[in-house]
Amino acid sequence: MLFRSFAYGLLVTLLSACVQTTIEQPAVRAKKLTDATPWQARGKILVSTENERQTLRFTWSHLSEEQDRVELSDTLGLQSVTLIKDSDRYYQENNKGQRVLLTANMLEQPLADVLSSLPDDIAQLLTGAASSNRQVTSQVVRWSSSAQFATPEELRVNFGDYSLKIMIHQWDIDSGE
């Protein structure tokens, strides 16, 4: 009986150690992306609330300190939306390149609620920077092995009722060289 308890205890300890997520640190030599550096990231994002989960594909283009272009689509690519963030205002871009100021009631759920709740510094969070908003927590789980820039491959962002798991599989960075 004592041996069985010891064996179960050891098994539980080993399994719980396997479940723990280690948080990697970026390479010391790698530079962090600044807000002034143009970049593009492609990947998937899992948007979770207490009652709902949705996976989206994204292409996020950080064009300048004031402007971002975000292309979101469902996992099959059947439905998509292009959003432009310009000076803290969001616009929806149609297939003719025309922009319409975006209001929450123009998008389907849960995207409308997520968009209205997004932190102002979401582009900085994607680069691994901490949020200036204390209501937002972000954590880089895995960094890329790029020699020049430290860029996240997997991160988690929590704000309000939302939890985002972001997996970035491609970074294109304009290094200005």
PDB file of C-alpha atoms in Angstrom:
ATOM      1  CA  MET A   1       0.000   0.000   0.000  1.00  0.00           C
ATOM      2  CA  LEU A   2       2.805   2.426   0.881  1.00  0.00           C
ATOM      3  CA  PHE A   3       4.639   1.526  -2.301  1.00  0.00           C
ATOM      4  CA  ARG A   4       1.506   2.145  -4.412  1.00  0.00           C
ATOM      5  CA  SER A   5       0.977   5.586  -2.809  1.00  0.00           C
ATOM      6  CA  PHE A   6       4.610   6.443  -3.431  1.00  0.00           C
ATOM      7  CA  ALA A   7       4.363   5.289  -7.085  1.00  0.00           C
ATOM      8  CA  TYR A   8       1.183   7.325  -7.682  1.00  0.00           C
ATOM      9  CA  GLY A   9       2.718  10.368  -6.017  1.00  0.00           C
ATOM     10  CA  LEU A  10       5.826  10.102  -8.169  1.00  0.00           C
ATOM     11  CA  LEU A  11       3.731   9.647 -11.322  1.00  0.00           C
ATOM     12  CA  VAL A  12       1.595  12.710 -10.504  1.00  0.00           C
ATOM     13  CA  THR A  13       4.739  14.766  -9.826  1.00  0.00           C
ATOM     14  CA  LEU A  14       6.313  13.742 -13.130  1.00  0.00           C
ATOM     15  CA  LEU A  15       3.150  14.414 -15.108  1.00  0.00           C
ATOM     16  CA  SER A  16       2.631  17.830 -13.530  1.00  0.00           C
ATOM     17  CA  ALA A  17       6.231  18.736 -14.359  1.00  0.00           C
ATOM     18  CA  CYS A  18       5.532  17.897 -18.012  1.00  0.00           C
ATOM     19  CA  VAL A  19       2.511  20.210 -18.038  1.00  0.00           C
ATOM     20  CA  GLN A  20       4.441  23.267 -16.822  1.00  0.00           C
ATOM     21  CA  THR A  21       5.220  25.780 -19.571  1.00  0.00           C
ATOM     22  CA  THR A  22       8.674  27.246 -19.514  1.00  0.00           C
ATOM     23  CA  ILE A  23       8.997  30.852 -20.570  1.00  0.00           C
ATOM     24  CA  GLU A  24      11.967  31.443 -22.829  1.00  0.00           C
ATOM     25  CA  GLN A  25      14.031  34.608 -22.837  1.00  0.00           C
ATOM     26  CA  PRO A  26      15.174  36.220 -26.108  1.00  0.00           C
ATOM     27  CA  ALA A  27      18.769  35.872 -27.214  1.00  0.00           C
ATOM     28  CA  VAL A  28      20.948  38.495 -25.529  1.00  0.00           C
ATOM     29  CA  ARG A  29      22.442  39.725 -28.831  1.00  0.00           C
ATOM     30  CA  ALA A  30      19.077  40.142 -30.568  1.00  0.00           C
ATOM     31  CA  LYS A  31      17.532  43.619 -30.737  1.00  0.00           C
ATOM     32  CA  LYS A  32      13.945  44.276 -29.698  1.00  0.00           C
ATOM     33  CA  LEU A  33      11.647  45.748 -32.313  1.00  0.00           C
ATOM     34  CA  THR A  34      10.816  49.392 -31.743  1.00  0.00           C
ATOM     35  CA  ASP A  35       7.516  51.035 -32.542  1.00  0.00           C
ATOM     36  CA  ALA A  36       9.204  52.917 -35.407  1.00  0.00           C
ATOM     37  CA  THR A  37      10.394  49.725 -37.170  1.00  0.00           C
ATOM     38  CA  PRO A  38       8.018  48.534 -39.916  1.00  0.00           C
ATOM     39  CA  TRP A  39       7.257  44.805 -39.771  1.00  0.00           C
ATOM     40  CA  GLN A  40       4.776  42.163 -40.838  1.00  0.00           C
ATOM     41  CA  ALA A  41       3.720  39.089 -38.853  1.00  0.00           C
ATOM     42  CA  ARG A  42       1.655  36.127 -40.069  1.00  0.00           C
ATOM     43  CA  GLY A  43       0.070  33.472 -37.938  1.00  0.00           C
ATOM     44  CA  LYS A  44      -2.975  32.241 -36.062  1.00  0.00           C
ATOM     45  CA  ILE A  45      -4.788  33.590 -33.073  1.00  0.00           C
ATOM     46  CA  LEU A  46      -7.110  31.741 -30.721  1.00  0.00           C
ATOM     47  CA  VAL A  47      -9.663  34.125 -29.192  1.00  0.00           C
ATOM     48  CA  SER A  48     -11.200  32.673 -26.029  1.00  0.00           C
ATOM     49  CA  THR A  49     -13.854  33.831 -23.633  1.00  0.00           C
ATOM     50  CA  GLU A  50     -15.576  31.882 -20.912  1.00  0.00           C
ATOM     51  CA  ASN A  51     -18.228  30.674 -23.383  1.00  0.00           C
ATOM     52  CA  GLU A  52     -16.656  30.819 -26.823  1.00  0.00           C
ATOM     53  CA  ARG A  53     -13.491  30.030 -28.789  1.00  0.00           C
ATOM     54  CA  GLN A  54     -12.602  31.061 -32.310  1.00  0.00           C
ATOM     55  CA  THR A  55      -9.432  30.598 -34.331  1.00  0.00           C
ATOM     56  CA  LEU A  56      -8.468  33.220 -36.895  1.00  0.00           C
ATOM     57  CA  ARG A  57      -5.599  33.588 -39.337  1.00  0.00           C
ATOM     58  CA  PHE A  58      -3.959  36.974 -39.438  1.00  0.00           C
ATOM     59  CA  THR A  59      -1.462  39.080 -41.306  1.00  0.00           C
ATOM     60  CA  TRP A  60      -0.491  42.099 -39.213  1.00  0.00           C
ATOM     61  CA  SER A  61       1.453  44.852 -40.967  1.00  0.00           C
ATOM     62  CA  HIS A  62       2.895  47.512 -38.679  1.00  0.00           C
ATOM     63  CA  LEU A  63       3.504  50.343 -41.135  1.00  0.00           C
ATOM     64  CA  SER A  64       4.405  53.175 -38.757  1.00  0.00           C
ATOM     65  CA  GLU A  65       3.932  54.318 -35.176  1.00  0.00           C
ATOM     66  CA  GLU A  66       0.433  55.506 -36.086  1.00  0.00           C
ATOM     67  CA  GLN A  67      -0.725  52.957 -38.655  1.00  0.00           C
ATOM     68  CA  ASP A  68      -1.334  49.206 -38.775  1.00  0.00           C
ATOM     69  CA  ARG A  69      -3.058  47.011 -41.345  1.00  0.00           C
ATOM     70  CA  VAL A  70      -4.640  43.771 -40.096  1.00  0.00           C
ATOM     71  CA  GLU A  71      -6.071  41.086 -42.350  1.00  0.00           C
ATOM     72  CA  LEU A  72      -8.193  38.531 -40.474  1.00  0.00           C
ATOM     73  CA  SER A  73      -9.818  35.420 -41.878  1.00  0.00           C
ATOM     74  CA  ASP A  74     -11.420  32.247 -40.619  1.00  0.00           C
ATOM     75  CA  THR A  75      -9.323  29.096 -40.638  1.00  0.00           C
ATOM     76  CA  LEU A  76     -10.578  28.067 -44.091  1.00  0.00           C
ATOM     77  CA  GLY A  77     -10.132  31.546 -45.571  1.00  0.00           C
ATOM     78  CA  LEU A  78     -13.780  31.770 -46.614  1.00  0.00           C
ATOM     79  CA  GLN A  79     -14.570  34.915 -44.620  1.00  0.00           C
ATOM     80  CA  SER A  80     -12.123  37.755 -44.218  1.00  0.00           C
ATOM     81  CA  VAL A  81     -11.928  41.345 -43.129  1.00  0.00           C
ATOM     82  CA  THR A  82      -9.209  43.965 -43.548  1.00  0.00           C
ATOM     83  CA  LEU A  83      -8.861  46.492 -40.755  1.00  0.00           C
ATOM     84  CA  ILE A  84      -6.757  49.618 -40.722  1.00  0.00           C
ATOM     85  CA  LYS A  85      -5.724  51.180 -37.429  1.00  0.00           C
ATOM     86  CA  ASP A  86      -4.834  54.817 -37.958  1.00  0.00           C
ATOM     87  CA  SER A  87      -4.197  57.070 -34.952  1.00  0.00           C
ATOM     88  CA  ASP A  88      -6.226  54.851 -32.564  1.00  0.00           C
ATOM     89  CA  ARG A  89      -9.221  54.673 -34.913  1.00  0.00           C
ATOM     90  CA  TYR A  90     -10.181  51.520 -36.790  1.00  0.00           C
ATOM     91  CA  TYR A  91     -11.406  51.432 -40.361  1.00  0.00           C
ATOM     92  CA  GLN A  92     -12.694  48.551 -42.435  1.00  0.00           C
ATOM     93  CA  GLU A  93     -11.261  48.378 -45.933  1.00  0.00           C
ATOM     94  CA  ASN A  94     -13.371  46.934 -48.722  1.00  0.00           C
ATOM     95  CA  ASN A  95     -12.061  45.100 -51.784  1.00  0.00           C
ATOM     96  CA  LYS A  96     -11.834  48.408 -53.690  1.00  0.00           C
ATOM     97  CA  GLY A  97      -9.476  49.881 -51.092  1.00  0.00           C
ATOM     98  CA  GLN A  98     -12.090  52.250 -49.661  1.00  0.00           C
ATOM     99  CA  ARG A  99     -12.084  52.795 -45.906  1.00  0.00           C
ATOM    100  CA  VAL A 100     -15.128  53.090 -43.683  1.00  0.00           C
ATOM    101  CA  LEU A 101     -14.830  54.158 -40.044  1.00  0.00           C
ATOM    102  CA  LEU A 102     -15.513  51.027 -38.066  1.00  0.00           C
ATOM    103  CA  THR A 103     -18.121  50.741 -35.377  1.00  0.00           C
ATOM    104  CA  ALA A 104     -18.625  47.647 -33.239  1.00  0.00           C
ATOM    105  CA  ASN A 105     -21.997  46.845 -34.805  1.00  0.00           C
ATOM    106  CA  MET A 106     -20.430  46.466 -38.273  1.00  0.00           C
ATOM    107  CA  LEU A 107     -18.625  43.215 -37.424  1.00  0.00           C
ATOM    108  CA  GLU A 108     -19.814  39.778 -36.388  1.00  0.00           C
ATOM    109  CA  GLN A 109     -19.326  38.481 -32.856  1.00  0.00           C
ATOM    110  CA  PRO A 110     -16.894  37.824 -31.195  1.00  0.00           C
ATOM    111  CA  LEU A 111     -14.709  40.002 -33.431  1.00  0.00           C
ATOM    112  CA  ALA A 112     -16.741  43.142 -32.717  1.00  0.00           C
ATOM    113  CA  ASP A 113     -16.354  42.833 -28.944  1.00  0.00           C
ATOM    114  CA  VAL A 114     -12.665  41.934 -29.201  1.00  0.00           C
ATOM    115  CA  LEU A 115     -11.999  44.919 -31.445  1.00  0.00           C
ATOM    116  CA  SER A 116     -13.786  47.332 -29.122  1.00  0.00           C
ATOM    117  CA  SER A 117     -11.785  45.939 -26.161  1.00  0.00           C
ATOM    118  CA  LEU A 118      -8.330  45.680 -27.774  1.00  0.00           C
ATOM    119  CA  PRO A 119      -5.495  47.374 -25.913  1.00  0.00           C
ATOM    120  CA  ASP A 120      -4.221  50.535 -27.613  1.00  0.00           C
ATOM    121  CA  ASP A 121      -0.706  49.101 -27.716  1.00  0.00           C
ATOM    122  CA  ILE A 122      -1.580  45.714 -29.243  1.00  0.00           C
ATOM    123  CA  ALA A 123       1.058  46.085 -31.997  1.00  0.00           C
ATOM    124  CA  GLN A 124       3.749  46.558 -29.338  1.00  0.00           C
ATOM    125  CA  LEU A 125       2.480  43.474 -27.488  1.00  0.00           C
ATOM    126  CA  LEU A 126       2.986  41.392 -30.634  1.00  0.00           C
ATOM    127  CA  THR A 127       6.684  42.323 -30.563  1.00  0.00           C
ATOM    128  CA  GLY A 128       7.061  41.090 -26.981  1.00  0.00           C
ATOM    129  CA  ALA A 129       6.882  44.484 -25.257  1.00  0.00           C
ATOM    130  CA  ALA A 130       4.900  44.903 -22.044  1.00  0.00           C
ATOM    131  CA  SER A 131       1.600  46.757 -22.098  1.00  0.00           C
ATOM    132  CA  SER A 132       1.269  50.227 -20.662  1.00  0.00           C
ATOM    133  CA  ASN A 133      -2.220  49.243 -19.446  1.00  0.00           C
ATOM    134  CA  ARG A 134      -2.266  47.442 -16.088  1.00  0.00           C
ATOM    135  CA  GLN A 135      -5.496  45.683 -17.078  1.00  0.00           C
ATOM    136  CA  VAL A 136      -3.603  43.842 -19.846  1.00  0.00           C
ATOM    137  CA  THR A 137      -1.212  40.971 -19.229  1.00  0.00           C
ATOM    138  CA  SER A 138       1.014  39.543 -21.899  1.00  0.00           C
ATOM    139  CA  GLN A 139       3.585  36.797 -21.820  1.00  0.00           C
ATOM    140  CA  VAL A 140       5.909  35.527 -24.532  1.00  0.00           C
ATOM    141  CA  VAL A 141       6.019  31.754 -24.261  1.00  0.00           C
ATOM    142  CA  ARG A 142       8.537  31.147 -27.055  1.00  0.00           C
ATOM    143  CA  TRP A 143      10.931  33.463 -28.895  1.00  0.00           C
ATOM    144  CA  SER A 144      12.209  32.974 -32.445  1.00  0.00           C
ATOM    145  CA  SER A 145      15.789  32.086 -33.113  1.00  0.00           C
ATOM    146  CA  SER A 146      16.408  35.027 -35.442  1.00  0.00           C
ATOM    147  CA  ALA A 147      19.924  36.374 -35.014  1.00  0.00           C
ATOM    148  CA  GLN A 148      19.064  40.028 -35.683  1.00  0.00           C
ATOM    149  CA  PHE A 149      15.749  40.689 -33.903  1.00  0.00           C
ATOM    150  CA  ALA A 150      14.033  39.156 -30.889  1.00  0.00           C
ATOM    151  CA  THR A 151      10.542  38.263 -32.097  1.00  0.00           C
ATOM    152  CA  PRO A 152       7.889  36.140 -30.395  1.00  0.00           C
ATOM    153  CA  GLU A 153       6.698  32.864 -31.918  1.00  0.00           C
ATOM    154  CA  GLU A 154       4.044  32.230 -29.271  1.00  0.00           C
ATOM    155  CA  LEU A 155       2.495  34.631 -26.816  1.00  0.00           C
ATOM    156  CA  ARG A 156      -0.539  34.983 -24.602  1.00  0.00           C
ATOM    157  CA  VAL A 157      -2.451  38.199 -24.039  1.00  0.00           C
ATOM    158  CA  ASN A 158      -5.276  38.624 -21.524  1.00  0.00           C
ATOM    159  CA  PHE A 159      -7.562  41.639 -21.235  1.00  0.00           C
ATOM    160  CA  GLY A 160     -11.097  42.001 -19.945  1.00  0.00           C
ATOM    161  CA  ASP A 161     -12.943  38.733 -20.583  1.00  0.00           C
ATOM    162  CA  TYR A 162     -10.608  37.769 -23.438  1.00  0.00           C
ATOM    163  CA  SER A 163      -7.667  35.445 -23.650  1.00  0.00           C
ATOM    164  CA  LEU A 164      -5.595  35.413 -26.844  1.00  0.00           C
ATOM    165  CA  LYS A 165      -3.109  32.731 -27.772  1.00  0.00           C
ATOM    166  CA  ILE A 166      -1.055  34.029 -30.676  1.00  0.00           C
ATOM    167  CA  MET A 167       1.182  31.798 -32.799  1.00  0.00           C
ATOM    168  CA  ILE A 168       3.386  33.711 -35.256  1.00  0.00           C
ATOM    169  CA  HIS A 169       4.961  31.558 -37.938  1.00  0.00           C
ATOM    170  CA  GLN A 170       6.509  34.279 -40.135  1.00  0.00           C
ATOM    171  CA  TRP A 171       8.114  37.658 -39.454  1.00  0.00           C
ATOM    172  CA  ASP A 172       9.189  40.124 -42.169  1.00  0.00           C
ATOM    173  CA  ILE A 173      11.090  43.056 -40.711  1.00  0.00           C
ATOM    174  CA  ASP A 174      12.224  46.185 -42.534  1.00  0.00           C
ATOM    175  CA  SER A 175      15.603  46.630 -40.890  1.00  0.00           C
ATOM    176  CA  GLY A 176      16.280  49.854 -42.802  1.00  0.00           C
ATOM    177  CA  GLU A 177      19.541  48.555 -44.214  1.00  0.00           C
TER     178      GLU A 177
END
